[in-house]
Amino acid sequence: MNAFEYAAPRTLDEALSVLGEHGDDARVIAGGTALVTMMRQRLVSPGYLVSLREIPGLERIEAANGGVRIGALATHREVETSPLVQERIPVLAETFRRVASVRIRNMATVGGALAHADPNQDPPVTLLALGARVELRGAGGKREVPVEEFFRDYYESALEPGEIVTGVVVPRLPGASGAAYVKFLPRTADDYATVAVAASVSLEPDGERCRTARLALGSVGVTPIRARAAEALVAGQRPDAALLHAAGEAVKAAVDPLSDHRGSAAYKREMAAVMVGRALTQAWNAALGSARPAR
Ligand SMILES: Cc1cc2nc3c(=O)[nH]c(=O)nc-3n(C[C@H](O)[C@H](O)[C@H](O)COP(=O)(O)OP(=O)(O)OC[C@H]3O[C@@H](n4cnc5c(N)ncnc54)[C@H](O)[C@@H]3O)c2cc1C
């Protein structure tokens, strides 16, 4: 690993000004779980590390318009165990619970998971299915980017040089709807997904058919993707076996997985179709449960 200087500013403005001063030579560090590995492997050699850990409030998880706002420095474990997230958006707590091991989840942060833009990560898939928005701060001010537009390419995001992810805003699911996250990992429980699917489904007032569906997949291309053709097939229908099969076939045409030690591209394509069926079924059942009057 190269020698570097370490700054731990106490305000966002200070962090932005250090980033601006050192340009490409500076890197933000949050949990360090990805960055330190990349530095050890000499994939990156920053001369300046700008830690976000001393900036007060950046780890806050709070209620926002019926949903939640999660600060960039919140760890995966804090999201997983947050009573607010568990109550308002249980699928998000469940998704973070599926990341690696407790040791990693205690370090890795929400901002790091977004900025790192690794297409095999879990949280971006569910954030995409839920229609979340990423908050960014740069020298020029604040902006918000839908997660759908945030991931640009393999390990590339919409972050401009010198910008910092400050948080993510996740809307609450509407009434009579449900969501599910399915992570297929046949090797070990703490591995990255071979294929991951998040689904959210809302019901028609008759409770018999699906009104809308959102489907997102991870580990099937250079970024997490939304499976829009499959979503369109499901909208307005009752998800029986034939419909789930058709949705799976539509997903096969949408994914572009890489062959690696987790499976061949052909295997991942098949598994994507299977996992979409499972995720839709679970989300559908959750929606039916939420629509049923409490006894
Ligand atoms: C062994 C192992 C297994 C893992 N398994 C999984 C898994 O199964 N699923 C999963 O989803 N994740 C998994 N992870 C975690 C994931 O791959 C990343 O390491 C993690 O999400 C990065 O978060 P961090 O806070 O540690 O980021 P860091 O390592 O601190 O930073 C990562 C990158 O993001 C930038 N960055 C960080 N925070 C910000 C910010 N707020 N604004 C702008 N840029 C920022 C850094 O400059 C750097 O480029 C695993 C990690 C390890 C080490």
Coordinates of C-alpha atoms and ligand atoms in Angstrom, one line a residue:
M1 CA 0.0 0.0 0.0
N2 CA 1.3 3.5 -0.8
A3 CA 1.9 6.2 1.9
F4 CA -1.0 8.6 2.3
E5 CA -2.1 11.5 4.4
Y6 CA -5.3 11.2 6.4
A7 CA -7.7 14.0 7.1
A8 CA -10.8 13.7 9.4
P9 CA -12.7 16.9 8.9
R10 CA -15.6 17.8 11.3
T11 CA -17.9 19.3 8.7
L12 CA -19.0 18.4 5.2
D13 CA -17.8 21.8 3.9
E14 CA -14.4 21.1 5.2
A15 CA -14.4 17.6 3.6
L16 CA -15.5 19.1 0.3
S17 CA -12.8 21.7 0.4
V18 CA -10.0 19.1 1.1
L19 CA -11.4 17.0 -1.8
G20 CA -11.4 20.1 -4.1
E21 CA -7.9 21.0 -3.0
H22 CA -6.3 17.6 -3.8
G23 CA -8.5 16.6 -6.8
D24 CA -7.8 13.1 -8.2
D25 CA -5.2 12.4 -5.5
A26 CA -7.9 12.4 -2.8
R27 CA -10.4 9.7 -1.9
V28 CA -13.3 9.6 0.6
I29 CA -13.0 6.8 3.1
A30 CA -16.1 5.6 5.0
G31 CA -16.1 2.0 6.3
G32 CA -12.9 1.2 4.3
T33 CA -14.0 -2.3 3.5
A34 CA -13.6 -1.9 -0.2
L35 CA -11.1 1.0 -0.4
V36 CA -8.5 -0.5 1.8
T37 CA -8.6 -3.8 -0.2
M38 CA -8.3 -1.8 -3.4
M39 CA -5.3 0.1 -2.0
R40 CA -3.6 -3.1 -0.8
Q41 CA -4.0 -4.5 -4.3
R42 CA -2.7 -1.2 -5.7
L43 CA -5.8 -0.8 -7.8
V44 CA -5.9 2.8 -6.4
S45 CA -3.1 4.8 -4.8
P46 CA -4.6 8.0 -3.3
G47 CA -2.2 10.4 -1.6
Y48 CA -5.0 11.8 0.6
L49 CA -7.8 9.9 2.4
V50 CA -10.7 12.1 3.6
S51 CA -12.6 10.2 6.4
L52 CA -16.3 11.1 6.9
R53 CA -16.4 9.5 10.4
E54 CA -16.0 12.7 12.4
I55 CA -18.8 14.5 10.7
P56 CA -21.7 14.6 13.2
G57 CA -25.1 13.4 12.0
L58 CA -24.0 11.8 8.8
E59 CA -25.0 8.3 10.2
R60 CA -28.5 9.4 11.2
I61 CA -31.5 7.2 10.2
E62 CA -34.7 9.2 10.3
A63 CA -38.4 9.3 9.3
A64 CA -39.0 11.2 6.0
N65 CA -42.4 11.7 4.4
G66 CA -43.7 8.3 5.5
G67 CA -40.5 6.6 4.4
V68 CA -36.9 6.8 5.7
R69 CA -33.8 8.9 5.1
I70 CA -30.6 7.0 5.8
G71 CA -27.4 9.0 6.2
A72 CA -24.4 8.0 4.2
L73 CA -22.4 6.9 7.2
A74 CA -25.0 4.6 8.6
T75 CA -23.5 1.1 8.7
H76 CA -25.2 -1.9 7.1
R77 CA -25.7 -3.3 10.6
E78 CA -27.4 -0.1 11.8
V79 CA -29.9 -0.2 8.9
E80 CA -30.5 -3.9 9.4
T81 CA -31.3 -3.4 13.1
S82 CA -33.0 0.0 12.9
P83 CA -36.6 -0.3 14.4
L84 CA -37.7 2.5 12.1
V85 CA -36.5 0.7 9.0
Q86 CA -37.9 -2.6 10.2
E87 CA -41.2 -1.1 10.9
R88 CA -41.5 1.1 7.7
I89 CA -39.6 -0.8 5.1
P90 CA -38.9 -4.3 6.3
V91 CA -37.5 -5.5 3.0
L92 CA -34.7 -3.0 3.3
A93 CA -33.7 -4.3 6.8
E94 CA -33.8 -7.9 5.4
T95 CA -31.7 -6.9 2.4
F96 CA -28.9 -5.4 4.6
R97 CA -29.1 -8.5 6.8
R98 CA -28.1 -10.6 3.7
V99 CA -24.8 -8.7 3.2
A100 CA -21.7 -10.7 3.9
S101 CA -21.0 -11.2 7.7
V102 CA -21.7 -9.2 10.8
R103 CA -18.1 -8.1 10.8
I104 CA -18.4 -6.5 7.4
R105 CA -21.9 -5.1 8.1
N106 CA -20.5 -3.4 11.2
M107 CA -18.0 -1.5 9.0
A108 CA -19.5 -1.0 5.5
T109 CA -21.7 2.1 5.1
V110 CA -24.7 2.9 3.0
G111 CA -22.8 5.7 1.2
G112 CA -19.9 3.4 0.5
A113 CA -22.2 0.7 -1.0
L114 CA -23.6 3.3 -3.4
A115 CA -20.3 5.1 -4.3
H116 CA -18.5 1.8 -4.8
A117 CA -21.0 0.8 -7.5
D118 CA -20.1 -2.9 -7.5
P119 CA -22.9 -4.6 -9.4
N120 CA -22.7 -7.6 -7.1
Q121 CA -23.8 -5.7 -4.0
D122 CA -27.2 -6.3 -2.3
P123 CA -28.5 -2.9 -1.1
P124 CA -28.6 -1.2 -4.5
V125 CA -30.9 -3.8 -5.9
T126 CA -33.6 -3.2 -3.3
L127 CA -33.1 0.6 -3.3
L128 CA -33.7 0.4 -7.1
A129 CA -36.9 -1.6 -6.7
L130 CA -38.2 0.8 -4.0
G131 CA -37.5 3.9 -6.1
A132 CA -35.0 5.5 -3.7
R133 CA -33.1 8.7 -4.4
V134 CA -29.4 9.4 -3.7
E135 CA -28.5 12.7 -2.0
L136 CA -25.2 14.2 -3.2
R137 CA -23.2 17.3 -2.0
G138 CA -20.5 18.9 -4.0
A139 CA -18.7 22.3 -4.2
G140 CA -21.6 23.5 -6.3
G141 CA -24.3 22.5 -3.8
K142 CA -26.8 19.7 -3.2
R143 CA -28.5 17.4 -5.8
E144 CA -30.6 14.3 -5.8
V145 CA -30.4 11.4 -8.3
P146 CA -32.8 8.5 -8.5
V147 CA -31.0 5.2 -7.8
E148 CA -32.1 4.2 -11.3
E149 CA -29.9 6.9 -12.8
F150 CA -27.1 6.6 -10.3
F151 CA -25.3 3.5 -11.6
R152 CA -23.6 4.2 -14.9
D153 CA -21.2 1.3 -15.6
Y154 CA -19.0 -1.3 -14.0
Y155 CA -17.9 0.4 -10.7
E156 CA -19.0 3.8 -12.1
S157 CA -21.7 6.0 -10.7
A158 CA -23.1 9.5 -11.4
L159 CA -20.8 10.9 -8.6
E160 CA -18.9 13.9 -10.0
P161 CA -15.3 14.4 -9.0
G162 CA -15.2 15.9 -5.5
E163 CA -18.8 15.0 -4.7
I164 CA -19.9 13.1 -1.6
V165 CA -22.9 10.8 -1.1
T166 CA -24.7 12.3 2.0
G167 CA -27.7 9.9 2.2
V168 CA -30.5 8.0 0.5
V169 CA -34.2 8.7 0.7
V170 CA -36.4 5.6 0.5
P171 CA -40.2 6.1 0.0
R172 CA -42.6 3.9 2.0
L173 CA -44.5 1.4 0.0
P174 CA -48.1 2.4 -0.7
G175 CA -51.0 0.6 1.1
A176 CA -51.9 -2.9 -0.1
S177 CA -48.4 -3.6 -1.4
G178 CA -45.5 -5.9 -0.5
A179 CA -41.9 -6.4 -1.3
A180 CA -39.3 -9.1 -1.2
Y181 CA -35.5 -9.6 -1.6
V182 CA -34.2 -12.9 -2.9
K183 CA -30.5 -13.5 -2.8
F184 CA -29.3 -16.7 -4.6
L185 CA -25.9 -17.7 -3.3
P186 CA -25.2 -21.4 -3.6
R187 CA -21.6 -21.3 -2.2
T188 CA -21.5 -19.8 1.3
A189 CA -24.0 -17.6 3.3
D190 CA -21.5 -14.7 3.4
D191 CA -20.7 -14.6 -0.3
Y192 CA -21.9 -12.0 -2.9
A193 CA -25.0 -13.0 -4.8
T194 CA -24.9 -15.3 -7.9
V195 CA -28.1 -13.6 -8.8
A196 CA -30.2 -11.2 -6.6
V197 CA -33.8 -10.0 -7.2
A198 CA -35.9 -7.4 -5.4
A199 CA -39.6 -7.1 -6.2
S200 CA -42.3 -4.8 -5.1
V201 CA -46.0 -5.4 -5.9
S202 CA -49.1 -3.3 -5.3
L203 CA -52.6 -4.7 -5.5
E204 CA -55.7 -3.6 -7.4
P205 CA -58.5 -2.6 -5.1
D206 CA -60.2 -5.9 -5.8
G207 CA -57.2 -7.6 -4.2
E208 CA -57.2 -10.2 -7.0
R209 CA -54.8 -8.6 -9.4
C210 CA -51.5 -6.8 -9.3
R211 CA -51.7 -3.1 -10.0
T212 CA -48.0 -2.4 -10.5
A213 CA -44.8 -4.3 -10.0
R214 CA -41.2 -3.1 -9.8
L215 CA -38.4 -5.7 -10.4
A216 CA -34.7 -5.1 -10.0
L217 CA -31.8 -7.5 -10.3
G218 CA -28.2 -7.5 -9.2
S219 CA -25.1 -9.6 -10.4
V220 CA -26.6 -9.9 -13.9
G221 CA -24.7 -7.2 -15.7
V222 CA -22.4 -4.2 -15.2
T223 CA -24.9 -2.3 -13.1
P224 CA -28.1 -3.3 -11.2
I225 CA -31.0 -3.3 -13.6
R226 CA -34.7 -2.9 -13.7
A227 CA -36.6 -5.5 -15.6
R228 CA -39.2 -3.3 -17.2
A229 CA -40.6 -5.8 -19.8
A230 CA -41.3 -8.3 -17.0
E231 CA -42.9 -5.5 -14.9
A232 CA -45.2 -4.6 -17.8
L233 CA -46.3 -8.3 -18.2
V234 CA -47.2 -8.5 -14.5
A235 CA -49.1 -5.2 -14.2
G236 CA -52.9 -5.8 -14.1
Q237 CA -52.6 -9.6 -13.8
R238 CA -52.9 -12.3 -11.2
P239 CA -49.5 -13.9 -10.8
D240 CA -50.2 -17.6 -11.7
A241 CA -47.6 -20.1 -12.9
A242 CA -47.9 -19.1 -16.5
L243 CA -47.4 -15.4 -15.8
L244 CA -44.4 -16.1 -13.6
H245 CA -42.9 -18.2 -16.4
A246 CA -43.5 -15.4 -18.9
A247 CA -41.9 -12.8 -16.6
G248 CA -38.9 -15.1 -16.1
E249 CA -38.5 -15.4 -19.9
A250 CA -38.7 -11.6 -20.3
V251 CA -36.0 -11.3 -17.6
K252 CA -33.7 -13.8 -19.4
A253 CA -33.8 -11.4 -22.4
A254 CA -33.0 -8.4 -20.2
V255 CA -29.9 -9.7 -18.3
D256 CA -26.3 -9.8 -19.5
P257 CA -24.4 -11.7 -16.8
L258 CA -20.7 -12.3 -16.8
S259 CA -19.3 -15.9 -16.4
D260 CA -17.2 -16.1 -13.2
H261 CA -16.5 -18.4 -10.3
R262 CA -20.1 -18.0 -9.1
G263 CA -21.4 -19.6 -12.4
S264 CA -21.5 -19.3 -16.1
A265 CA -23.5 -16.6 -17.8
A266 CA -26.0 -19.2 -19.1
Y267 CA -26.5 -20.5 -15.6
K268 CA -27.0 -17.1 -14.1
R269 CA -29.5 -16.2 -16.8
E270 CA -31.6 -19.3 -16.0
M271 CA -31.4 -18.6 -12.3
A272 CA -32.4 -15.0 -12.8
A273 CA -35.7 -16.3 -14.3
V274 CA -36.2 -18.7 -11.4
M275 CA -35.4 -16.0 -8.7
V276 CA -37.8 -13.5 -10.3
G277 CA -40.6 -16.0 -10.0
R278 CA -39.7 -16.5 -6.3
A279 CA -39.4 -12.8 -5.5
L280 CA -42.7 -11.9 -7.2
T281 CA -44.5 -14.7 -5.4
Q282 CA -43.1 -13.5 -2.0
A283 CA -43.9 -9.9 -2.8
W284 CA -47.4 -10.9 -3.9
N285 CA -48.0 -12.8 -0.6
A286 CA -46.7 -9.9 1.4
A287 CA -49.1 -7.6 -0.5
L288 CA -52.0 -9.9 0.2
G289 CA -51.0 -9.9 3.9
S290 CA -50.8 -6.1 4.1
A291 CA -54.2 -5.8 2.4
R292 CA -56.0 -8.2 4.8
P293 CA -57.7 -6.4 7.7
A294 CA -55.9 -6.9 11.0
R295 CA -57.9 -9.1 13.5
Ligands
LIG1 C1 -15.2 -9.8 2.2 C2 -16.3 -8.9 1.8 C3 -17.5 -9.4 1.4 C4 -18.6 -8.5 1.1 N1 -19.8 -9.1 0.7 C5 -20.8 -8.2 0.3 C6 -22.0 -8.8 -0.1 O1 -22.3 -9.9 -0.1 N2 -23.0 -7.9 -0.5 C7 -22.8 -6.5 -0.4 O2 -23.7 -5.8 -0.7 N3 -21.6 -6.0 0.0 C8 -20.6 -6.8 0.4 N4 -19.4 -6.3 0.8 C9 -19.3 -4.8 1.0 C10 -19.1 -4.1 -0.3 O3 -18.4 -4.8 -1.3 C11 -18.3 -2.8 -0.1 O4 -17.0 -3.2 0.5 C12 -18.9 -1.8 0.9 O5 -20.3 -1.6 0.5 C13 -18.2 -0.5 0.8 O6 -18.7 0.4 1.9 P1 -17.6 1.2 2.8 O7 -18.4 2.1 3.6 O8 -16.7 0.2 3.5 O9 -16.8 2.0 1.6 P2 -15.3 2.4 1.5 O10 -14.5 1.1 1.4 O11 -14.9 3.3 2.6 O12 -15.3 3.1 0.1 C14 -15.7 2.5 -1.1 C15 -15.6 3.5 -2.2 O13 -16.7 4.4 -2.1 C16 -16.2 5.8 -1.9 N5 -17.0 6.4 -0.8 C17 -17.3 5.8 0.4 N6 -18.3 6.6 1.0 C18 -18.5 7.6 0.2 C19 -19.4 8.7 0.2 N7 -20.2 8.9 1.3 N8 -19.4 9.6 -0.8 C20 -18.6 9.4 -1.9 N9 -17.8 8.4 -2.0 C21 -17.7 7.5 -1.0 C22 -14.7 5.6 -1.5 O14 -13.9 6.7 -2.0 C23 -14.4 4.3 -2.3 O15 -14.1 4.6 -3.7 C24 -18.4 -7.1 1.2 C25 -17.1 -6.6 1.5 C26 -16.1 -7.5 1.9 C27 -14.8 -6.9 2.3

